[in-house]
Every structure is written in structure tokens, then in C-alpha cells.
């Protein structure tokens, strides 16, 4: 089950990157430019001059709304809400703190939504030229955060002996990826060959992991054949987990099954399937868990209503006839209303009927046929097709929520005159990594620090190689020109340098400790991140700057 979930999460991340890159293509007009650059020079003639949107706060209050509406740099290429226009055109200046408070609250709830669905959304920003700095800041910022705070927190919670070969493999691949990105920023452009090189390096990394695992298992089988069973074998983290799960494999759910079975009605099946709350678990949990669950309930209910799930581990494969038939109507409707922020859904066919109406009619007809042709007790033969529908719907939900996160962060950057890069390395990087951090810390507390430490590198390697490589590749295939990158000042180089230094520090210090990671090592990593954050903020506010010649 765990391997299937990892494969699903990997595939979902790939589709998300595809959808994220596609977000730009349909909504962009000729005045916004086609290059990924924080400065967006417009091409062509008779176009509105592009001015940094952050200069709006220096204008008179009466001129701010017109500036936001006419300046191409203030326009968003995706999303459902124009947050900048909301702040400067619909809120009076004296209510600006209220607007910021509402935006921050909505941002936190969007983080919660993405935490329930998926935790990988920083890459949405990379496909939009207005928010490219967010992507660079988030990729580098999350890399520094994970390799210092998360890795250091794991060793503080549970000191352990690191596996030498996986450690060297992962850190060397990640250092190569960071070095390639550093060169890419220095060159200021990404060609087709460069993007394919990113993807090729990730494929080589995956092949290396598979080969190393196969070689390790082959050597272990050989050692077990010739070993004498004199002393008990020391199991690895994953093997201990497997033994523990096998020894505690009793299905306690049988204790709660009723003695007398009865036939549920269609309404009862639908109500039970749409209930996101487990009452027995609710009674056992703490007040903190219950408070968080209250905020998550609307999101979980919405996902149950719109995203079909096929579970092969269940006898009925999670077949719920009334809910699955409802999915045939609602899920395609969600797809057309979230793709390109609803642009395709409201498009009128022949100027008469919107696309979403046609989708609802077709879905209703298909749902009616399915309802009367199937039963509640037995899933149909084509039930597996619901997995693809759920996959697409969940990916588009993730993309929609992530787009709103990026637009809110950019709006807050305009209000507080912060660069996209610093927003990416702080808020977006923190939000993008918080889910993985809690998961890794939980694994460490449960006695599996080696597994948690290894997980620190796999996700960030995927983000930087597949995210940047595939995003640039799709952009090049559409525009038929190379992708331009203009680093947003000194801060980007501070980010890249800090990430490289953190990796070099671990590469040198871990072997010197004979791979026995102690709490002192974890504390050093935390101090490194604090120093990096101070330097980054001082650079952002101009305290640290290059001398002008």
C-alpha cells in the first residue's frame, strides 16, 4: 500500500507540473511578454509601459486603483480573484490592515487545503513570469530549510547512525542539481538541451536508486546464506517497520462490525460515504487535533464530494454507488471550471450554450445509466476508470489552490514592498515544507530517523530537477524560444550559495562523525539556517548590498 501511495504521489506531482505550466498559455496576452523574468519587458509596439507594481504604494491614494488596472506588471495570468485590485480598488485606505488580515487568513486556509490534498505547490509560480522570483526563492528556500531545519530536527529528536551509501548518493546528486541551477542563473537562459539535461539527470538518479537497492538486496541475500544464526540480526528501520506491522496485523476494525447486518438504503450509503468524521477517533483525540479537524472538515467533505477514490485493498474497492454516480456529474464539472481558472468552462459553444452546461447534461445521463446498471454490493467491471477521474480532479484542485496562494503572496509583496524572492524563501518555502517536516519528525519520534533523514532529499531532488526541467521544457515547446531568467538582485545568489554551503557542511561533517549523527550536529544545522535567514533578510532590506562602481 505504501509503494502504491508513493507512486500515486509521484505521478500526481508530474501532472501538477504539467497543469501548472499550462496555466500560463491560455490566459496570457501579448503585452505581458513570454519570458520567465521578474522584469517582464513588453514586446511589440503601442503597449502600456511596464512599471514595477510595488511602486503603487508611493502613489497618491486616488491614483493607485488606475495604476493597478493599467499596469501589466500588476496583472495575474491565472486565478479567480484579483487580489491587488481588491486591496487598492475596493478597500478604503484606512481599511488596508483589515484587507491584509483577511488575505493572510485566507492564505493560511489555502495552506491547510493544500496540506489536505498535496503539499507540493511551489512550482506553480515558475510557469508565470510575474512570479518567477517566488519559484526560485521557494526552490532554494525549501532546499535550505529541509537540509538544515528538518534534517537537524530529526537528529535532535532521535540521534542515529546514517546509512553511508544512500547519504553520499543523495547529497551528491542534489549538489549537482544545485550546481546546474547556479550555472543556469549565471547564464540567464534555459535552452531545450538544458531542460532535457535536468530531466535526464533525474532519470539517472532514479535508475541509480533502483540499482543500489537491487545490489544491496543481492549482497544481503548472499550474506544471509553464509551467516551463522549465532547472534540476533540487527534490522534496518524499514525491516523493523515491516516486522512490527506483521506482528500487529490484527484487524481491530472487526471489533466494531455489527453482529446483525442490514441492507442500507441509497440515502444512508450516500450519507456515510460523505461523512469525513470518524466518531470513534474523534473521542480518542486531543483538543488540538479536534480544533484542526474542524477547519479541515469542509475541505475533506468537498474532496469526498468531488474526487472519486478507488482502493484496491478494500473488498468493494471503495465502491459507493450513489456517491460514485454523483461523481460522474460533479467531477467533470470541477475539471472544466478549474482548468484555466474556468476559462474553458464558461466558453459558449456557438455563442449559445456554455461548456459547463453540456458537461452537466452528459454527466447526468452517464450517471443515470450507471446507477440503474449497477448494484450497491458489487463494483462494476469499469470501476477502475474512476481512479483516472479522481486523479485528474485532485490535480486540478491542487493547481487551483496553489495558484491562489501564489497570487496572494505576490499581492502581499506589493503591499509591503517585498521582492518575490524573499516571499518564496520564507512563506512559500515554509508552507511547501511544513507537511514533510511534520511527517519526518513523526517518523523520528516513532524510532525511524534513518527513513525520515532519507526522505529529506528525495522530494527536493524531484522538485528542482523535474520541476524546473519539465516546466522550462513545456515553456520552450510553446514559445519556440529559450527561457530567459533574470535573477532578482543579490538575494538569489545568497540563496544558491547558502544551499550549496549547507550541503557541503553535511558532506564534510557527517563522515567526520563516522555517520553517527548527534544532537550537536542538529543544533549546528539549526544555527546555520538562522544565520542564513538573517543574512537573507538583511540583503532584502538593503543592509547588505554590493558596492556600486
Short mmCIF file of C-alpha atoms in Angstrom, two decimals:
data_model
loop_
_atom_site.label_atom_id
_atom_site.label_comp_id
_atom_site.label_asym_id
_atom_site.label_seq_id
_atom_site.Cartn_x
_atom_site.Cartn_y
_atom_site.Cartn_z
CA UNK A 1 0.00 0.00 0.00
CA UNK A 2 2.83 2.41 0.85
CA UNK A 3 4.54 1.85 -2.50
CA UNK A 4 1.31 2.44 -4.40
CA UNK A 5 0.78 5.68 -2.49
CA UNK A 6 4.30 6.86 -3.31
CA UNK A 7 3.77 6.02 -6.98
CA UNK A 8 0.47 7.90 -6.98
CA UNK A 9 2.04 10.91 -5.28
CA UNK A 10 4.90 10.91 -7.81
CA UNK A 11 2.52 10.70 -10.76
CA UNK A 12 0.28 13.37 -9.27
CA UNK A 13 3.25 15.70 -8.88
CA UNK A 14 4.15 15.20 -12.56
CA UNK A 15 0.63 16.02 -13.69
CA UNK A 16 0.56 19.05 -11.41
CA UNK A 17 3.70 20.39 -13.09
CA UNK A 18 2.06 19.88 -16.50
CA UNK A 19 -1.07 21.69 -15.40
CA UNK A 20 0.90 24.45 -13.73
CA UNK A 21 2.84 25.17 -16.88
CA UNK A 22 -0.37 25.09 -18.91
CA UNK A 23 -1.93 27.77 -16.70
CA UNK A 24 0.06 30.47 -18.45
CA UNK A 25 -0.59 29.59 -22.08
CA UNK A 26 -4.28 30.38 -22.42
CA UNK A 27 -4.64 33.49 -20.31
CA UNK A 28 -1.56 35.47 -21.35
CA UNK A 29 -1.91 38.30 -23.85
CA UNK A 30 0.82 39.86 -25.94
CA UNK A 31 1.55 42.66 -23.51
CA UNK A 32 2.91 40.51 -20.71
CA UNK A 33 5.84 39.03 -22.57
CA UNK A 34 6.80 35.37 -22.92
CA UNK A 35 9.92 35.07 -20.81
CA UNK A 36 10.24 33.94 -17.23
CA UNK A 37 11.72 37.04 -15.72
CA UNK A 38 10.84 39.29 -12.83
CA UNK A 39 11.07 42.35 -15.05
CA UNK A 40 8.71 41.40 -17.90
CA UNK A 41 9.74 43.69 -20.73
CA UNK A 42 6.86 44.03 -23.16
CA UNK A 43 7.36 43.28 -26.80
CA UNK A 44 5.73 44.93 -29.73
CA UNK A 45 4.51 48.49 -30.21
CA UNK A 46 1.77 50.68 -28.76
CA UNK A 47 1.80 48.90 -25.43
CA UNK A 48 1.45 50.23 -21.90
CA UNK A 49 4.87 50.78 -20.29
CA UNK A 50 5.72 48.17 -17.69
CA UNK A 51 6.43 49.62 -14.23
CA UNK A 52 7.29 47.68 -11.09
CA UNK A 53 3.96 47.07 -9.39
CA UNK A 54 5.48 47.64 -5.95
CA UNK A 55 5.70 51.36 -6.74
CA UNK A 56 1.94 51.63 -6.27
CA UNK A 57 2.38 52.35 -2.56
CA UNK A 58 4.35 55.51 -3.40
CA UNK A 59 1.48 57.00 -5.42
CA UNK A 60 -1.39 59.13 -4.25
CA UNK A 61 -4.34 57.17 -2.92
CA UNK A 62 -6.57 58.36 -5.77
CA UNK A 63 -4.13 57.09 -8.42
CA UNK A 64 -3.48 53.61 -7.05
CA UNK A 65 -6.52 51.87 -8.49
CA UNK A 66 -5.89 53.15 -12.03
CA UNK A 67 -2.22 52.14 -11.73
CA UNK A 68 -3.17 48.60 -10.70
CA UNK A 69 -5.68 48.23 -13.54
CA UNK A 70 -3.50 49.66 -16.32
CA UNK A 71 -0.01 48.42 -15.41
CA UNK A 72 0.72 44.99 -17.00
CA UNK A 73 3.09 44.14 -14.15
CA UNK A 74 0.12 44.14 -11.74
CA UNK A 75 -1.94 41.67 -13.77
CA UNK A 76 -2.18 37.99 -12.82
CA UNK A 77 -2.27 35.32 -15.51
CA UNK A 78 -4.40 32.90 -13.51
CA UNK A 79 -6.67 32.60 -10.52
CA UNK A 80 -10.23 33.52 -9.70
CA UNK A 81 -9.67 36.67 -7.63
CA UNK A 82 -7.68 39.80 -8.49
CA UNK A 83 -6.21 40.39 -5.04
CA UNK A 84 -4.32 43.56 -5.94
CA UNK A 85 -7.42 45.19 -7.35
CA UNK A 86 -9.32 44.12 -4.26
CA UNK A 87 -6.85 45.85 -1.94
CA UNK A 88 -6.37 49.08 -3.86
CA UNK A 89 -9.76 49.49 -5.56
CA UNK A 90 -12.36 48.01 -3.22
CA UNK A 91 -10.92 48.59 0.26
CA UNK A 92 -10.60 52.18 1.56
CA UNK A 93 -7.03 53.13 2.55
CA UNK A 94 -7.91 53.19 6.25
CA UNK A 95 -9.08 49.57 6.00
CA UNK A 96 -5.84 48.32 4.48
CA UNK A 97 -4.89 46.42 7.71
CA UNK A 98 -8.26 44.64 7.56
CA UNK A 99 -7.68 43.65 3.94
CA UNK A 100 -4.22 42.30 4.77
CA UNK A 101 -5.63 40.37 7.74
CA UNK A 102 -8.32 38.79 5.55
CA UNK A 103 -5.75 37.89 2.89
CA UNK A 104 -3.41 36.31 5.44
CA UNK A 105 -6.28 34.31 6.94
CA UNK A 106 -7.31 33.07 3.50
CA UNK A 107 -3.67 32.26 2.75
CA UNK A 108 -3.39 30.12 5.88
CA UNK A 109 -6.57 28.27 4.97
CA UNK A 110 -5.25 27.66 1.45
CA UNK A 111 -2.13 26.18 3.04
CA UNK A 112 -4.44 23.90 5.00
CA UNK A 113 -6.29 22.94 1.81
CA UNK A 114 -3.04 22.08 0.10
CA UNK A 115 -1.91 20.17 3.17
CA UNK A 116 -5.02 18.00 2.94
CA UNK A 117 -4.69 17.41 -0.81
CA UNK A 118 -0.96 17.64 -1.56
CA UNK A 119 1.97 19.56 -0.23
CA UNK A 120 3.78 20.38 -3.45
CA UNK A 121 2.78 23.71 -4.93
CA UNK A 122 5.73 25.99 -5.16
CA UNK A 123 6.24 25.09 -8.78
CA UNK A 124 3.06 26.92 -9.86
CA UNK A 125 5.00 30.16 -9.63
CA UNK A 126 7.71 29.03 -12.02
CA UNK A 127 5.38 28.96 -15.03
CA UNK A 128 4.28 32.60 -14.54
CA UNK A 129 6.70 35.42 -15.46
CA UNK A 130 5.15 37.70 -12.83
CA UNK A 131 6.05 35.27 -10.04
CA UNK A 132 9.25 33.61 -11.25
CA UNK A 133 11.08 35.04 -8.25
CA UNK A 134 8.68 33.18 -5.99
CA UNK A 135 9.61 29.90 -7.63
CA UNK A 136 13.34 30.49 -7.37
CA UNK A 137 13.02 31.60 -3.75
CA UNK A 138 10.78 28.67 -2.89
CA UNK A 139 13.01 26.05 -4.53
CA UNK A 140 16.19 27.31 -2.91
CA UNK A 141 14.49 28.31 0.34
CA UNK A 142 12.80 24.93 0.74
CA UNK A 143 16.11 23.24 -0.04
CA UNK A 144 17.92 25.14 2.72
CA UNK A 145 15.02 24.58 5.13
CA UNK A 146 14.81 20.84 4.56
CA UNK A 147 18.56 20.18 4.63
CA UNK A 148 19.05 22.20 7.82
CA UNK A 149 15.92 22.59 9.95
CA UNK A 150 14.21 19.31 9.06
CA UNK A 151 17.40 17.23 8.97
CA UNK A 152 18.67 18.91 12.13
CA UNK A 153 15.35 18.42 13.91
CA UNK A 154 15.43 14.70 13.11
CA UNK A 155 18.88 14.26 14.66
CA UNK A 156 17.88 16.27 17.73
CA UNK A 157 14.75 14.19 18.26
CA UNK A 158 16.49 10.85 17.68
CA UNK A 159 20.30 10.62 17.13
CA UNK A 160 21.12 7.72 14.82
CA UNK A 161 23.65 6.06 12.56
CA UNK A 162 23.16 7.24 8.96
CA UNK A 163 23.44 4.84 6.03
CA UNK A 164 26.65 5.85 4.26
CA UNK A 165 25.93 4.87 0.65
CA UNK A 166 22.42 6.37 0.39
CA UNK A 167 23.68 9.52 2.10
CA UNK A 168 26.54 10.02 -0.38
CA UNK A 169 24.28 9.17 -3.33
CA UNK A 170 21.53 11.63 -2.44
CA UNK A 171 23.72 14.53 -1.36
CA UNK A 172 25.98 14.26 -4.43
CA UNK A 173 23.01 14.23 -6.81
CA UNK A 174 21.47 17.20 -5.03
CA UNK A 175 24.75 19.13 -5.12
CA UNK A 176 24.97 18.51 -8.87
CA UNK A 177 21.40 19.77 -9.30
CA UNK A 178 22.16 22.93 -7.29
CA UNK A 179 25.35 23.49 -9.27
CA UNK A 180 23.45 23.19 -12.56
CA UNK A 181 20.84 25.66 -11.31
CA UNK A 182 23.59 28.06 -10.26
CA UNK A 183 25.06 27.90 -13.77
CA UNK A 184 21.58 28.34 -15.26
CA UNK A 185 21.09 31.55 -13.29
CA UNK A 186 24.55 32.77 -14.27
CA UNK A 187 23.81 32.15 -17.96
CA UNK A 188 20.40 33.78 -17.65
CA UNK A 189 18.71 31.42 -20.08
CA UNK A 190 17.48 27.84 -20.38
CA UNK A 191 17.69 26.02 -23.70
CA UNK A 192 15.95 22.84 -24.82
CA UNK A 193 19.12 20.82 -24.21
CA UNK A 194 19.48 22.26 -20.72
CA UNK A 195 15.89 21.39 -19.78
CA UNK A 196 16.29 17.85 -21.15
CA UNK A 197 19.51 17.57 -19.15
CA UNK A 198 17.59 18.27 -15.93
CA UNK A 199 15.07 15.54 -16.74
CA UNK A 200 17.83 13.15 -17.81
CA UNK A 201 19.67 13.68 -14.54
CA UNK A 202 16.55 12.80 -12.57
CA UNK A 203 16.05 9.64 -14.64
CA UNK A 204 19.68 8.74 -13.94
CA UNK A 205 19.06 9.35 -10.22
CA UNK A 206 16.04 7.03 -10.20
CA UNK A 207 17.97 4.32 -12.06
CA UNK A 208 20.84 4.70 -9.59
CA UNK A 209 18.49 4.30 -6.63
CA UNK A 210 16.97 1.16 -8.15
CA UNK A 211 20.36 -0.36 -8.93
CA UNK A 212 21.71 0.43 -5.46
CA UNK A 213 18.66 -1.17 -3.86
CA UNK A 214 19.00 -4.27 -6.03
CA UNK A 215 22.73 -4.60 -5.30
CA UNK A 216 22.12 -4.16 -1.56
CA UNK A 217 19.45 -6.87 -1.52
CA UNK A 218 21.65 -9.21 -3.58
CA UNK A 219 24.55 -8.74 -1.17
CA UNK A 220 22.27 -9.20 1.82
CA UNK A 221 20.87 -12.47 0.45
CA UNK A 222 24.40 -13.72 -0.07
CA UNK A 223 25.43 -12.79 3.45
CA UNK A 224 22.39 -14.49 4.94
CA UNK A 225 23.22 -17.75 3.16
CA UNK A 226 26.70 -17.99 4.70
CA UNK A 227 25.92 -16.40 8.07
CA UNK A 228 25.57 -18.50 11.20
CA UNK A 229 22.49 -17.81 13.34
CA UNK A 230 24.50 -17.23 16.49
CA UNK A 231 23.52 -13.63 17.26
CA UNK A 232 20.23 -11.92 16.54
CA UNK A 233 20.25 -9.90 13.34
CA UNK A 234 20.03 -6.14 13.58
CA UNK A 235 17.20 -5.00 11.38
CA UNK A 236 17.09 -1.75 9.47
CA UNK A 237 14.40 0.85 10.03
CA UNK A 238 12.26 -0.33 7.12
CA UNK A 239 12.62 -4.00 8.12
CA UNK A 240 11.69 -3.23 11.71
CA UNK A 241 8.65 -1.40 10.42
CA UNK A 242 7.66 -4.42 8.34
CA UNK A 243 8.10 -6.85 11.23
CA UNK A 244 6.15 -4.57 13.54
CA UNK A 245 3.32 -4.27 11.06
CA UNK A 246 3.23 -8.04 10.53
CA UNK A 247 3.15 -8.75 14.24
CA UNK A 248 0.35 -6.27 14.77
CA UNK A 249 -1.68 -7.19 11.73
CA UNK A 250 -4.87 -7.98 13.64
CA UNK A 251 -7.76 -6.06 12.12
CA UNK A 252 -9.26 -4.24 15.07
CA UNK A 253 -11.97 -2.97 12.78
CA UNK A 254 -13.64 -6.37 13.16
CA UNK A 255 -14.45 -5.46 16.76
CA UNK A 256 -16.74 -2.68 15.57
CA UNK A 257 -18.64 -4.64 12.95
CA UNK A 258 -22.30 -5.19 13.83
CA UNK A 259 -23.49 -8.67 14.74
CA UNK A 260 -26.60 -8.34 12.60
CA UNK A 261 -26.27 -6.98 9.08
CA UNK A 262 -28.98 -4.98 7.39
CA UNK A 263 -29.48 -3.54 3.93
CA UNK A 264 -28.64 0.16 3.82
CA UNK A 265 -30.74 2.48 1.73
CA UNK A 266 -29.25 4.62 -1.02
CA UNK A 267 -29.55 7.73 1.15
CA UNK A 268 -27.75 6.03 4.05
CA UNK A 269 -24.91 4.86 1.80
CA UNK A 270 -24.51 8.38 0.42
CA UNK A 271 -24.58 9.99 3.88
CA UNK A 272 -21.99 7.55 5.25
CA UNK A 273 -19.73 7.98 2.23
CA UNK A 274 -19.79 11.78 2.52
CA UNK A 275 -19.06 11.82 6.25
CA UNK A 276 -15.42 12.90 6.78
CA UNK A 277 -15.52 12.38 10.55
CA UNK A 278 -14.66 9.15 12.36
CA UNK A 279 -16.55 9.43 15.65
CA UNK A 280 -14.51 6.77 17.43
CA UNK A 281 -11.28 8.52 16.52
CA UNK A 282 -12.79 11.87 17.50
CA UNK A 283 -13.38 10.67 21.06
CA UNK A 284 -9.79 9.47 21.45
CA UNK A 285 -8.01 12.53 20.05
CA UNK A 286 -6.74 15.63 21.84
CA UNK A 287 -8.35 19.07 21.81
CA UNK A 288 -5.68 20.37 19.41
CA UNK A 289 -6.45 17.62 16.91
CA UNK A 290 -10.18 18.30 17.20
CA UNK A 291 -9.71 22.04 16.61
CA UNK A 292 -7.64 21.39 13.49
CA UNK A 293 -10.13 18.79 12.32
CA UNK A 294 -12.95 21.34 12.48
CA UNK A 295 -11.10 23.54 9.98
CA UNK A 296 -10.31 20.56 7.76
CA UNK A 297 -13.85 19.16 7.67
CA UNK A 298 -15.16 21.47 4.88
CA UNK A 299 -12.16 20.65 2.70
CA UNK A 300 -12.42 16.93 3.33
CA UNK A 301 -16.16 17.00 2.60
CA UNK A 302 -15.52 18.85 -0.67
CA UNK A 303 -12.89 16.30 -1.68
CA UNK A 304 -15.19 13.39 -0.86
CA UNK A 305 -17.91 15.02 -2.96
CA UNK A 306 -15.74 15.74 -6.00
CA UNK A 307 -12.84 13.24 -6.04
CA UNK A 308 -13.60 9.52 -6.53
CA UNK A 309 -11.16 7.15 -4.84
CA UNK A 310 -10.56 3.53 -5.87
CA UNK A 311 -8.98 1.49 -3.06
CA UNK A 312 -7.85 -1.98 -4.24
CA UNK A 313 -7.14 -3.01 -0.62
CA UNK A 314 -10.84 -2.99 0.21
CA UNK A 315 -13.18 -5.79 -0.74
CA UNK A 316 -15.56 -3.43 -2.52
CA UNK A 317 -12.66 -1.23 -3.79
CA UNK A 318 -14.41 1.73 -2.15
CA UNK A 319 -17.40 1.40 -4.47
CA UNK A 320 -20.26 3.57 -3.21
CA UNK A 321 -22.90 3.52 -5.93
CA UNK A 322 -24.80 6.74 -5.12
CA UNK A 323 -21.64 8.74 -4.46
CA UNK A 324 -19.77 7.39 -7.48
CA UNK A 325 -22.73 8.19 -9.72
CA UNK A 326 -22.74 11.69 -8.26
CA UNK A 327 -19.02 11.89 -9.07
CA UNK A 328 -19.84 11.35 -12.76
CA UNK A 329 -21.66 14.69 -12.70
CA UNK A 330 -19.64 16.75 -10.24
CA UNK A 331 -16.05 15.71 -11.06
CA UNK A 332 -16.17 16.63 -14.80
CA UNK A 333 -17.85 19.90 -13.79
CA UNK A 334 -14.97 20.65 -11.40
CA UNK A 335 -12.48 19.84 -14.16
CA UNK A 336 -13.93 22.34 -16.67
CA UNK A 337 -14.40 25.03 -14.01
CA UNK A 338 -10.85 24.76 -12.63
CA UNK A 339 -8.94 24.27 -15.89
CA UNK A 340 -7.52 27.65 -16.93
CA UNK A 341 -9.38 29.18 -13.95
CA UNK A 342 -12.75 28.41 -15.55
CA UNK A 343 -11.96 29.89 -18.96
CA UNK A 344 -12.98 26.73 -20.79
CA UNK A 345 -15.99 26.10 -18.56
CA UNK A 346 -17.74 29.41 -19.34
CA UNK A 347 -16.92 29.29 -23.05
CA UNK A 348 -20.15 29.28 -25.05
CA UNK A 349 -20.44 26.72 -27.83
CA UNK A 350 -21.76 28.51 -30.90
CA UNK A 351 -22.44 31.51 -28.70
CA UNK A 352 -25.42 29.74 -27.12
CA UNK A 353 -24.61 27.03 -24.56
CA UNK A 354 -21.71 27.19 -22.08
CA UNK A 355 -19.40 24.20 -21.90
CA UNK A 356 -20.27 23.53 -18.25
CA UNK A 357 -23.96 23.04 -19.15
CA UNK A 358 -23.05 20.42 -21.75
CA UNK A 359 -20.81 18.69 -19.21
CA UNK A 360 -23.60 18.58 -16.62
CA UNK A 361 -26.10 17.14 -19.13
CA UNK A 362 -23.68 14.48 -20.35
CA UNK A 363 -22.61 13.62 -16.80
CA UNK A 364 -26.20 13.31 -15.63
CA UNK A 365 -27.03 10.93 -18.47
CA UNK A 366 -23.97 8.77 -17.76
CA UNK A 367 -24.68 8.78 -14.01
CA UNK A 368 -28.27 7.66 -14.60
CA UNK A 369 -27.18 4.74 -16.78
CA UNK A 370 -24.53 3.73 -14.22
CA UNK A 371 -26.94 3.91 -11.30
CA UNK A 372 -29.54 1.62 -12.86
CA UNK A 373 -26.99 -0.76 -14.41
CA UNK A 374 -25.04 -1.44 -11.20
CA UNK A 375 -25.71 -2.58 -7.63
CA UNK A 376 -24.64 -1.39 -4.20
CA UNK A 377 -22.86 -4.60 -3.27
CA UNK A 378 -20.72 -5.29 -6.34
CA UNK A 379 -18.42 -2.77 -8.08
CA UNK A 380 -18.75 -2.67 -11.87
CA UNK A 381 -16.05 -4.00 -14.19
CA UNK A 382 -15.07 -0.49 -15.28
CA UNK A 383 -14.82 0.83 -11.73
CA UNK A 384 -11.08 1.33 -12.22
CA UNK A 385 -11.81 4.22 -14.60
CA UNK A 386 -12.92 6.27 -11.59
CA UNK A 387 -9.28 6.31 -10.46
CA UNK A 388 -8.29 8.35 -13.51
CA UNK A 389 -11.18 10.76 -12.96
CA UNK A 390 -10.17 11.21 -9.32
CA UNK A 391 -6.54 11.68 -10.33
CA UNK A 392 -7.38 14.48 -12.77
CA UNK A 393 -9.84 16.19 -10.42
CA UNK A 394 -7.49 16.22 -7.44
CA UNK A 395 -4.63 17.54 -9.57
CA UNK A 396 -6.78 20.43 -10.78
CA UNK A 397 -7.91 21.20 -7.22
CA UNK A 398 -4.26 21.38 -6.20
CA UNK A 399 -3.42 23.64 -9.13
CA UNK A 400 -6.34 25.99 -8.41
CA UNK A 401 -5.47 26.36 -4.73
CA UNK A 402 -1.76 26.76 -5.45
CA UNK A 403 -2.45 29.50 -7.98
CA UNK A 404 -4.41 31.44 -5.39
CA UNK A 405 -1.55 31.02 -2.89
CA UNK A 406 0.95 32.45 -5.37
CA UNK A 407 -1.31 35.39 -6.25
CA UNK A 408 -1.93 36.26 -2.58
CA UNK A 409 1.78 36.13 -1.79
CA UNK A 410 2.55 38.39 -4.73
CA UNK A 411 -0.14 40.84 -3.58
CA UNK A 412 1.30 40.91 -0.06
CA UNK A 413 4.73 41.53 -1.58
CA UNK A 414 3.37 44.56 -3.43
CA UNK A 415 1.73 45.95 -0.28
CA UNK A 416 4.84 45.54 1.89
CA UNK A 417 7.31 46.21 -0.96
CA UNK A 418 8.96 42.81 -0.64
CA UNK A 419 10.56 41.01 -3.53
CA UNK A 420 9.07 37.77 -4.81
CA UNK A 421 12.30 36.02 -3.91
CA UNK A 422 12.10 36.78 -0.20
CA UNK A 423 8.43 35.74 -0.15
CA UNK A 424 9.40 32.50 -1.83
CA UNK A 425 12.24 31.67 0.55
CA UNK A 426 10.08 32.38 3.62
CA UNK A 427 6.30 31.95 3.38
CA UNK A 428 6.13 29.77 0.27
CA UNK A 429 9.08 27.61 1.28
CA UNK A 430 7.71 27.18 4.81
CA UNK A 431 4.25 26.31 3.57
CA UNK A 432 5.67 23.94 0.97
CA UNK A 433 7.81 22.08 3.52
CA UNK A 434 5.71 22.08 6.67
CA UNK A 435 3.86 18.89 5.75
CA UNK A 436 7.05 16.96 5.05
CA UNK A 437 8.63 18.36 8.21
CA UNK A 438 5.84 17.07 10.45
CA UNK A 439 5.87 13.70 8.69
CA UNK A 440 9.63 13.33 9.10
CA UNK A 441 9.53 14.42 12.75
CA UNK A 442 6.77 11.91 13.42
CA UNK A 443 8.86 9.14 11.86
CA UNK A 444 11.84 10.15 14.01
CA UNK A 445 9.76 10.06 17.20
CA UNK A 446 8.48 6.61 16.27
CA UNK A 447 12.05 5.32 16.01
CA UNK A 448 12.72 5.57 12.27
CA UNK A 449 15.12 8.53 11.96
CA UNK A 450 17.07 6.94 9.08
CA UNK A 451 13.94 6.72 6.98
CA UNK A 452 13.00 10.32 7.83
CA UNK A 453 16.52 11.58 7.05
CA UNK A 454 16.50 9.89 3.64
CA UNK A 455 13.11 11.43 2.85
CA UNK A 456 14.63 14.91 3.28
CA UNK A 457 16.48 14.63 -0.03
CA UNK A 458 14.19 12.65 -2.35
CA UNK A 459 11.44 15.26 -2.56
CA UNK A 460 13.68 18.29 -3.06
CA UNK A 461 15.70 16.49 -5.76
CA UNK A 462 12.44 15.83 -7.61
CA UNK A 463 11.31 19.46 -7.24
CA UNK A 464 14.46 21.04 -8.56
CA UNK A 465 15.13 18.61 -11.42
CA UNK A 466 11.69 17.64 -12.70
CA UNK A 467 10.02 20.90 -11.71
CA UNK A 468 12.47 23.23 -13.39
CA UNK A 469 13.30 20.86 -16.25
CA UNK A 470 9.75 19.98 -17.24
CA UNK A 471 8.41 23.48 -16.65
CA UNK A 472 11.06 25.04 -18.90
CA UNK A 473 10.64 22.29 -21.48
CA UNK A 474 6.91 22.96 -21.83
CA UNK A 475 7.51 26.70 -21.98
CA UNK A 476 10.09 26.25 -24.75
CA UNK A 477 7.83 23.91 -26.71
CA UNK A 478 5.04 26.52 -26.71
CA UNK A 479 7.04 29.68 -27.37
CA UNK A 480 9.74 28.03 -29.55
CA UNK A 481 12.31 30.24 -27.83
CA UNK A 482 14.64 29.67 -24.92
CA UNK A 483 13.50 30.67 -21.45
CA UNK A 484 15.04 33.86 -20.13
CA UNK A 485 15.96 34.20 -16.46
CA UNK A 486 16.96 37.43 -14.77
CA UNK A 487 17.95 36.90 -11.10
CA UNK A 488 16.22 39.37 -8.81
CA UNK A 489 19.32 41.03 -7.38
CA UNK A 490 21.83 39.71 -4.87
CA UNK A 491 19.31 37.72 -2.85
CA UNK A 492 19.04 34.87 -5.37
CA UNK A 493 22.79 34.36 -5.22
CA UNK A 494 22.66 34.38 -1.41
CA UNK A 495 20.04 31.64 -1.60
CA UNK A 496 22.01 29.50 -4.01
CA UNK A 497 25.22 29.96 -2.03
CA UNK A 498 23.55 29.12 1.29
CA UNK A 499 22.07 25.93 -0.13
CA UNK A 500 25.44 24.88 -1.52
CA UNK A 501 27.18 25.63 1.79
CA UNK A 502 24.64 23.62 3.78
CA UNK A 503 25.21 20.60 1.53
CA UNK A 504 28.99 20.95 1.73
CA UNK A 505 28.76 21.20 5.52
CA UNK A 506 26.81 17.94 5.72
CA UNK A 507 29.05 16.25 3.16
CA UNK A 508 32.12 17.02 5.28
CA UNK A 509 30.76 16.77 8.83
CA UNK A 510 28.75 13.55 8.54
CA UNK A 511 31.73 11.35 7.51
CA UNK A 512 33.84 13.04 10.18
CA UNK A 513 31.28 11.82 12.73
CA UNK A 514 31.58 8.30 11.28
CA UNK A 515 27.93 8.72 10.19
CA UNK A 516 26.80 8.77 13.84
CA UNK A 517 24.60 11.87 13.76
CA UNK A 518 24.32 13.54 17.16
CA UNK A 519 22.27 16.36 18.62
CA UNK A 520 25.25 18.69 18.28
CA UNK A 521 25.13 18.20 14.51
CA UNK A 522 21.40 19.00 14.51
CA UNK A 523 21.91 22.16 16.57
CA UNK A 524 24.64 23.31 14.16
CA UNK A 525 22.22 22.89 11.25
CA UNK A 526 19.56 24.95 13.02
CA UNK A 527 22.07 27.72 13.75
CA UNK A 528 23.13 27.66 10.10
CA UNK A 529 19.52 28.25 9.00
CA UNK A 530 19.02 31.10 11.46
CA UNK A 531 22.17 32.80 10.21
CA UNK A 532 21.09 32.29 6.61
CA UNK A 533 17.67 33.79 7.32
CA UNK A 534 19.24 36.85 8.96
CA UNK A 535 21.61 37.39 6.02
CA UNK A 536 18.78 36.95 3.51
CA UNK A 537 16.54 39.49 5.25
CA UNK A 538 19.40 41.97 5.63
CA UNK A 539 20.07 41.59 1.91
CA UNK A 540 16.40 42.13 1.08
CA UNK A 541 16.22 45.37 3.09
CA UNK A 542 19.47 46.71 1.62
CA UNK A 543 21.66 46.46 4.71
CA UNK A 544 23.89 44.01 2.85
CA UNK A 545 24.45 45.08 -0.73
CA UNK A 546 27.08 45.15 -3.42
CA UNK A 547 29.12 48.32 -3.74
CA UNK A 548 28.18 50.25 -6.86
CA UNK A 549 31.11 51.14 -9.08
#
